[in-house]
PDB file of C-alpha atoms in Angstrom:
ATOM      1  CA  MET A   1     -13.435  38.120 -35.597  1.00 47.00           C
ATOM      2  CA  PRO A   2     -10.947  36.229 -33.364  1.00 46.00           C
ATOM      3  CA  LYS A   3     -11.262  36.815 -29.647  1.00 47.00           C
ATOM      4  CA  ALA A   4      -8.433  38.611 -27.956  1.00 46.00           C
ATOM      5  CA  SER A   5      -6.642  36.711 -25.262  1.00 42.00           C
ATOM      6  CA  LYS A   6      -7.910  37.517 -21.790  1.00 43.00           C
ATOM      7  CA  ARG A   7      -4.672  36.454 -20.148  1.00 39.00           C
ATOM      8  CA  ALA A   8      -3.769  39.062 -17.567  1.00 40.00           C
ATOM      9  CA  SER A   9      -0.272  40.319 -18.015  1.00 39.00           C
ATOM     10  CA  ALA A  10       1.880  39.308 -15.082  1.00 37.00           C
ATOM     11  CA  PRO A  11       4.577  41.626 -13.814  1.00 39.00           C
ATOM     12  CA  VAL A  12       7.826  40.879 -15.591  1.00 39.00           C
ATOM     13  CA  SER A  13      11.145  41.009 -13.789  1.00 42.00           C
ATOM     14  CA  PRO A  14      13.664  43.361 -15.405  1.00 40.00           C
ATOM     15  CA  ILE A  15      16.321  40.670 -14.964  1.00 45.00           C
ATOM     16  CA  LEU A  16      14.490  37.376 -15.326  1.00 44.00           C
ATOM     17  CA  PRO A  17      12.507  36.420 -18.405  1.00 43.00           C
ATOM     18  CA  ASP A  18       8.785  35.832 -18.059  1.00 40.00           C
ATOM     19  CA  GLN A  19       7.466  32.255 -18.310  1.00 37.00           C
ATOM     20  CA  PHE A  20       6.158  32.738 -21.842  1.00 35.00           C
ATOM     21  CA  SER A  21       9.552  33.778 -23.203  1.00 40.00           C
ATOM     22  CA  LEU A  22      10.856  30.421 -22.018  1.00 39.00           C
ATOM     23  CA  VAL A  23       8.506  28.694 -24.463  1.00 37.00           C
ATOM     24  CA  LYS A  24       9.892  30.764 -27.326  1.00 40.00           C
ATOM     25  CA  SER A  25      13.510  30.476 -26.215  1.00 43.00           C
ATOM     26  CA  LYS A  26      16.177  30.380 -28.874  1.00 47.00           C
ATOM     27  CA  SER A  27      17.503  26.865 -28.282  1.00 45.00           C
ATOM     28  CA  CYS A  28      15.443  23.739 -28.877  1.00 44.00           C
ATOM     29  CA  ALA A  29      18.297  21.282 -28.481  1.00 42.00           C
ATOM     30  CA  PRO A  30      17.264  18.039 -26.770  1.00 42.00           C
ATOM     31  CA  SER A  31      20.337  18.164 -24.524  1.00 53.00           C
ATOM     32  CA  LEU A  32      19.179  21.198 -22.544  1.00 56.00           C
ATOM     33  CA  PRO A  33      19.540  20.901 -18.778  1.00 71.00           C
ATOM     34  CA  SER A  34      16.253  20.106 -17.120  1.00 74.00           C
ATOM     35  CA  ILE A  35      14.540  21.764 -14.209  1.00 73.00           C
ATOM     36  CA  PRO A  36      15.418  19.712 -11.124  1.00 77.00           C
ATOM     37  CA  LYS A  37      12.812  17.527  -9.452  1.00 74.00           C
ATOM     38  CA  ARG A  38      11.336  19.158  -6.366  1.00 69.00           C
ATOM     39  CA  HIS A  39      11.816  17.339  -3.079  1.00 71.00           C
ATOM     40  CA  GLY A  40      12.674  17.918   0.556  1.00 67.00           C
ATOM     41  CA  TYR A  41      15.961  17.599   2.408  1.00 66.00           C
ATOM     42  CA  LYS A  42      14.824  16.268   5.802  1.00 68.00           C
ATOM     43  CA  ALA A  43      17.061  13.220   5.251  1.00 62.00           C
ATOM     44  CA  ASN A  44      20.042  15.537   5.811  1.00 57.00           C
ATOM     45  CA  ARG A  45      19.149  16.390   9.414  1.00 61.00           C
ATOM     46  CA  ASN A  46      21.991  15.760  11.842  1.00 60.00           C
ATOM     47  CA  LYS A  47      24.208  14.218   9.163  1.00 57.00           C
ATOM     48  CA  ILE A  48      27.780  15.363   8.643  1.00 53.00           C
ATOM     49  CA  PHE A  49      27.859  13.941   5.149  1.00 53.00           C
ATOM     50  CA  SER A  50      24.546  14.796   3.522  1.00 49.00           C
ATOM     51  CA  PRO A  51      23.062  12.009   1.431  1.00 60.00           C
ATOM     52  CA  VAL A  52      20.941  14.414  -0.593  1.00 75.00           C
ATOM     53  CA  LEU A  53      22.942  16.964  -2.557  1.00 83.00           C
ATOM     54  CA  LEU A  54      21.474  20.169  -3.882  1.00 89.00           C
ATOM     55  CA  PRO A  55      20.904  19.885  -7.651  1.00 91.00           C
ATOM     56  CA  PHE A  56      23.830  22.214  -8.377  1.00 92.00           C
ATOM     57  CA  GLU A  57      26.356  20.484  -6.108  1.00 91.00           C
ATOM     58  CA  LEU A  58      28.946  17.922  -7.142  1.00 87.00           C
ATOM     59  CA  ALA A  59      30.543  15.509  -4.714  1.00 83.00           C
ATOM     60  CA  PRO A  60      32.175  12.085  -4.663  1.00 78.00           C
ATOM     61  CA  ARG A  61      29.515   9.374  -4.321  1.00 73.00           C
ATOM     62  CA  CYS A  62      31.771   6.721  -2.859  1.00 73.00           C
ATOM     63  CA  LEU A  63      35.211   6.294  -1.294  1.00 73.00           C
ATOM     64  CA  GLU A  64      36.782   5.376  -4.640  1.00 77.00           C
ATOM     65  CA  GLU A  65      35.824   8.791  -6.031  1.00 77.00           C
ATOM     66  CA  LEU A  66      37.462  10.740  -3.163  1.00 76.00           C
ATOM     67  CA  GLY A  67      40.346  12.727  -4.592  1.00 80.00           C
ATOM     68  CA  LYS A  68      39.141  12.109  -8.157  1.00 83.00           C
ATOM     69  CA  ILE A  69      35.938  14.174  -8.053  1.00 80.00           C
ATOM     70  CA  PRO A  70      36.273  17.540  -6.323  1.00 82.00           C
ATOM     71  CA  PHE A  71      33.441  18.845  -4.193  1.00 85.00           C
ATOM     72  CA  SER A  72      31.752  21.880  -5.697  1.00 90.00           C
ATOM     73  CA  HIS A  73      28.866  23.884  -4.277  1.00 92.00           C
ATOM     74  CA  TRP A  74      28.153  25.350  -7.740  1.00 95.00           C
ATOM     75  CA  HIS A  75      28.491  22.856 -10.556  1.00 94.00           C
ATOM     76  CA  VAL A  76      26.118  23.713 -13.391  1.00 95.00           C
ATOM     77  CA  PRO A  77      26.028  22.296 -16.907  1.00 94.00           C
ATOM     78  CA  PRO A  78      26.765  24.308 -20.041  1.00 94.00           C
ATOM     79  CA  ILE A  79      23.672  25.905 -21.556  1.00 95.00           C
ATOM     80  CA  GLU A  80      22.898  28.005 -24.612  1.00 94.00           C
ATOM     81  CA  ASP A  81      19.648  29.453 -23.340  1.00 95.00           C
ATOM     82  CA  TYR A  82      19.866  32.357 -20.902  1.00 96.00           C
ATOM     83  CA  ALA A  83      16.135  32.357 -20.126  1.00 96.00           C
ATOM     84  CA  LEU A  84      16.151  28.661 -19.258  1.00 95.00           C
ATOM     85  CA  ALA A  85      19.297  29.109 -17.150  1.00 96.00           C
ATOM     86  CA  CYS A  86      17.530  31.877 -15.197  1.00 96.00           C
ATOM     87  CA  ARG A  87      14.503  29.628 -14.678  1.00 96.00           C
ATOM     88  CA  ILE A  88      16.672  26.747 -13.494  1.00 96.00           C
ATOM     89  CA  GLY A  89      18.568  29.155 -11.221  1.00 97.00           C
ATOM     90  CA  GLN A  90      15.253  30.070  -9.599  1.00 97.00           C
ATOM     91  CA  GLU A  91      14.603  26.377  -8.951  1.00 95.00           C
ATOM     92  CA  TYR A  92      18.107  26.044  -7.500  1.00 96.00           C
ATOM     93  CA  ALA A  93      17.296  28.864  -5.056  1.00 97.00           C
ATOM     94  CA  ALA A  94      14.080  27.121  -4.014  1.00 95.00           C
ATOM     95  CA  HIS A  95      16.030  23.898  -3.398  1.00 94.00           C
ATOM     96  CA  PHE A  96      18.602  25.799  -1.331  1.00 94.00           C
ATOM     97  CA  VAL A  97      15.939  27.510   0.811  1.00 94.00           C
ATOM     98  CA  GLN A  98      14.017  24.229   1.218  1.00 92.00           C
ATOM     99  CA  SER A  99      17.211  22.560   2.427  1.00 89.00           C
ATOM    100  CA  LEU A 100      17.607  25.281   5.083  1.00 89.00           C
ATOM    101  CA  LYS A 101      13.984  24.848   6.159  1.00 90.00           C
ATOM    102  CA  ASP A 102      14.338  21.067   6.359  1.00 87.00           C
ATOM    103  CA  ASP A 103      17.698  21.161   8.151  1.00 83.00           C
ATOM    104  CA  PRO A 104      17.838  24.403  10.181  1.00 84.00           C
ATOM    105  CA  GLU A 105      20.815  23.087  12.161  1.00 79.00           C
ATOM    106  CA  GLY A 106      22.810  23.448   8.947  1.00 76.00           C
ATOM    107  CA  VAL A 107      22.294  27.234   8.800  1.00 79.00           C
ATOM    108  CA  PRO A 108      25.417  28.037  10.888  1.00 79.00           C
ATOM    109  CA  ASN A 109      27.501  26.100   8.345  1.00 82.00           C
ATOM    110  CA  ASN A 110      27.173  29.133   6.051  1.00 87.00           C
ATOM    111  CA  ILE A 111      26.677  27.091   2.893  1.00 89.00           C
ATOM    112  CA  LEU A 112      25.698  30.205   0.946  1.00 94.00           C
ATOM    113  CA  SER A 113      29.245  31.554   1.293  1.00 94.00           C
ATOM    114  CA  ARG A 114      30.588  28.296  -0.157  1.00 93.00           C
ATOM    115  CA  ILE A 115      28.163  28.524  -3.065  1.00 95.00           C
ATOM    116  CA  VAL A 116      29.327  32.100  -3.732  1.00 96.00           C
ATOM    117  CA  GLN A 117      32.985  31.007  -3.629  1.00 96.00           C
ATOM    118  CA  ASP A 118      32.341  28.387  -6.302  1.00 96.00           C
ATOM    119  CA  ILE A 119      30.422  30.613  -8.735  1.00 97.00           C
ATOM    120  CA  ASP A 120      32.369  32.042 -11.648  1.00 95.00           C
ATOM    121  CA  PHE A 121      31.024  35.593 -11.737  1.00 96.00           C
ATOM    122  CA  THR A 122      33.199  36.387 -14.755  1.00 95.00           C
ATOM    123  CA  GLU A 123      31.190  33.915 -16.865  1.00 91.00           C
ATOM    124  CA  GLU A 124      29.941  35.692 -19.992  1.00 92.00           C
ATOM    125  CA  SER A 125      28.013  32.809 -21.571  1.00 96.00           C
ATOM    126  CA  ASP A 126      24.350  31.968 -21.025  1.00 96.00           C
ATOM    127  CA  LYS A 127      25.465  30.015 -17.914  1.00 96.00           C
ATOM    128  CA  LYS A 128      25.401  33.397 -16.185  1.00 97.00           C
ATOM    129  CA  GLY A 129      21.627  32.995 -16.080  1.00 97.00           C
ATOM    130  CA  TYR A 130      21.906  30.261 -13.457  1.00 97.00           C
ATOM    131  CA  TRP A 131      23.340  32.582 -10.823  1.00 97.00           C
ATOM    132  CA  VAL A 132      21.213  35.550 -11.910  1.00 97.00           C
ATOM    133  CA  GLY A 133      18.066  33.464 -11.390  1.00 97.00           C
ATOM    134  CA  PHE A 134      19.441  31.986  -8.168  1.00 97.00           C
ATOM    135  CA  PHE A 135      20.210  35.312  -6.485  1.00 98.00           C
ATOM    136  CA  THR A 136      17.106  37.058  -7.786  1.00 98.00           C
ATOM    137  CA  GLU A 137      14.929  34.327  -6.305  1.00 97.00           C
ATOM    138  CA  LEU A 138      16.899  34.343  -3.034  1.00 97.00           C
ATOM    139  CA  SER A 139      16.328  38.089  -2.818  1.00 97.00           C
ATOM    140  CA  ARG A 140      12.619  37.523  -3.258  1.00 97.00           C
ATOM    141  CA  TYR A 141      12.573  34.981  -0.419  1.00 97.00           C
ATOM    142  CA  LEU A 142      14.543  37.374   1.789  1.00 95.00           C
ATOM    143  CA  LEU A 143      12.003  40.102   1.130  1.00 96.00           C
ATOM    144  CA  ILE A 144       9.080  37.808   1.941  1.00 96.00           C
ATOM    145  CA  GLY A 145      10.714  36.771   5.226  1.00 94.00           C
ATOM    146  CA  ALA A 146      11.871  40.272   6.153  1.00 94.00           C
ATOM    147  CA  GLN A 147       8.366  41.655   5.715  1.00 95.00           C
ATOM    148  CA  LYS A 148       7.217  39.336   8.513  1.00 95.00           C
ATOM    149  CA  ILE A 149       9.771  40.402  11.140  1.00 93.00           C
ATOM    150  CA  ASP A 150      11.458  43.453  12.614  1.00 94.00           C
ATOM    151  CA  VAL A 151      14.925  42.728  11.211  1.00 92.00           C
ATOM    152  CA  PHE A 152      16.829  44.782  13.790  1.00 95.00           C
ATOM    153  CA  LYS A 153      14.936  43.237  16.699  1.00 96.00           C
ATOM    154  CA  GLU A 154      15.687  39.795  15.237  1.00 93.00           C
ATOM    155  CA  LEU A 155      19.381  40.712  14.887  1.00 92.00           C
ATOM    156  CA  ASP A 156      19.503  41.846  18.534  1.00 94.00           C
ATOM    157  CA  ARG A 157      17.829  38.601  19.637  1.00 94.00           C
ATOM    158  CA  SER A 158      20.335  36.563  17.621  1.00 90.00           C
ATOM    159  CA  ILE A 159      23.320  38.470  19.041  1.00 92.00           C
ATOM    160  CA  GLU A 160      22.025  38.013  22.580  1.00 94.00           C
ATOM    161  CA  GLU A 161      21.531  34.282  21.952  1.00 89.00           C
ATOM    162  CA  ASP A 162      25.066  33.955  20.545  1.00 86.00           C
ATOM    163  CA  GLU A 163      26.548  35.824  23.508  1.00 89.00           C
ATOM    164  CA  LYS A 164      24.762  33.519  25.970  1.00 86.00           C
ATOM    165  CA  ARG A 165      25.975  30.449  24.072  1.00 82.00           C
ATOM    166  CA  CYS A 166      29.564  31.729  23.986  1.00 83.00           C
ATOM    167  CA  ALA A 167      29.482  32.539  27.725  1.00 80.00           C
ATOM    168  CA  TYR A 168      28.144  29.061  28.455  1.00 75.00           C
ATOM    169  CA  GLU A 169      30.888  27.467  26.328  1.00 75.00           C
ATOM    170  CA  GLU A 170      33.582  29.564  28.081  1.00 74.00           C
ATOM    171  CA  GLU A 171      32.274  28.445  31.491  1.00 73.00           C
ATOM    172  CA  GLY A 172      32.521  24.831  30.350  1.00 68.00           C
ATOM    173  CA  GLU A 173      36.130  25.302  29.246  1.00 66.00           C
ATOM    174  CA  MET A 174      37.099  26.861  32.584  1.00 61.00           C
ATOM    175  CA  ALA A 175      35.612  24.046  34.637  1.00 57.00           C
TER     176      ALA A 175
END
C-alpha cells in the first residue's frame, strides 16, 4: 500500500496561488519571465540617479537612450500564466521593500506612488497577477511591521519630527 504524503498543508492565500500550483501551471513555454535574482540596493544610497533599478523598472541606460526610452516604474513583460505572475509580483514587492531598507533616505521620494501611477489596473490578461502579487506581499510586510509598533504613536512622532524640520527650514530662510 503506498504511503500517504505527510506534507503539512500550508495556508493558501485566497488571492495568490500556492507554491505547488505553480509547478502545475498551465503554460510551459520557455519564454516565461523569470523570477528576478535577489540582491541588495545599498549601491543606491545618496545617489540621485540610481545605478540599480528595481526588476520591474525601465530606464535609459545611457545618454543616447534619453528621450528614446521612457522611464517607467512598472514595466512588466507579457505573461500567460497568472500564478507565475503573482509569484513574480511577490518577488517584486520583496525587491521594493529591500530597496527601502537599503536606502532609507529614498523613502520621502514616495516611489510607491510612482509605481501605482504606472500600473495599468484595467489590465485583464494574466499580467494582472504581477500587481496582485506585488500588493498582496506589500500588505503582508505592512502587517508584520505594524504588529511591532503602535502605529498612532509612530504617526505622532513622525508629524512632530516633520514639524521640527519645517520650523528649522523656515528659520534658515528668514536669516
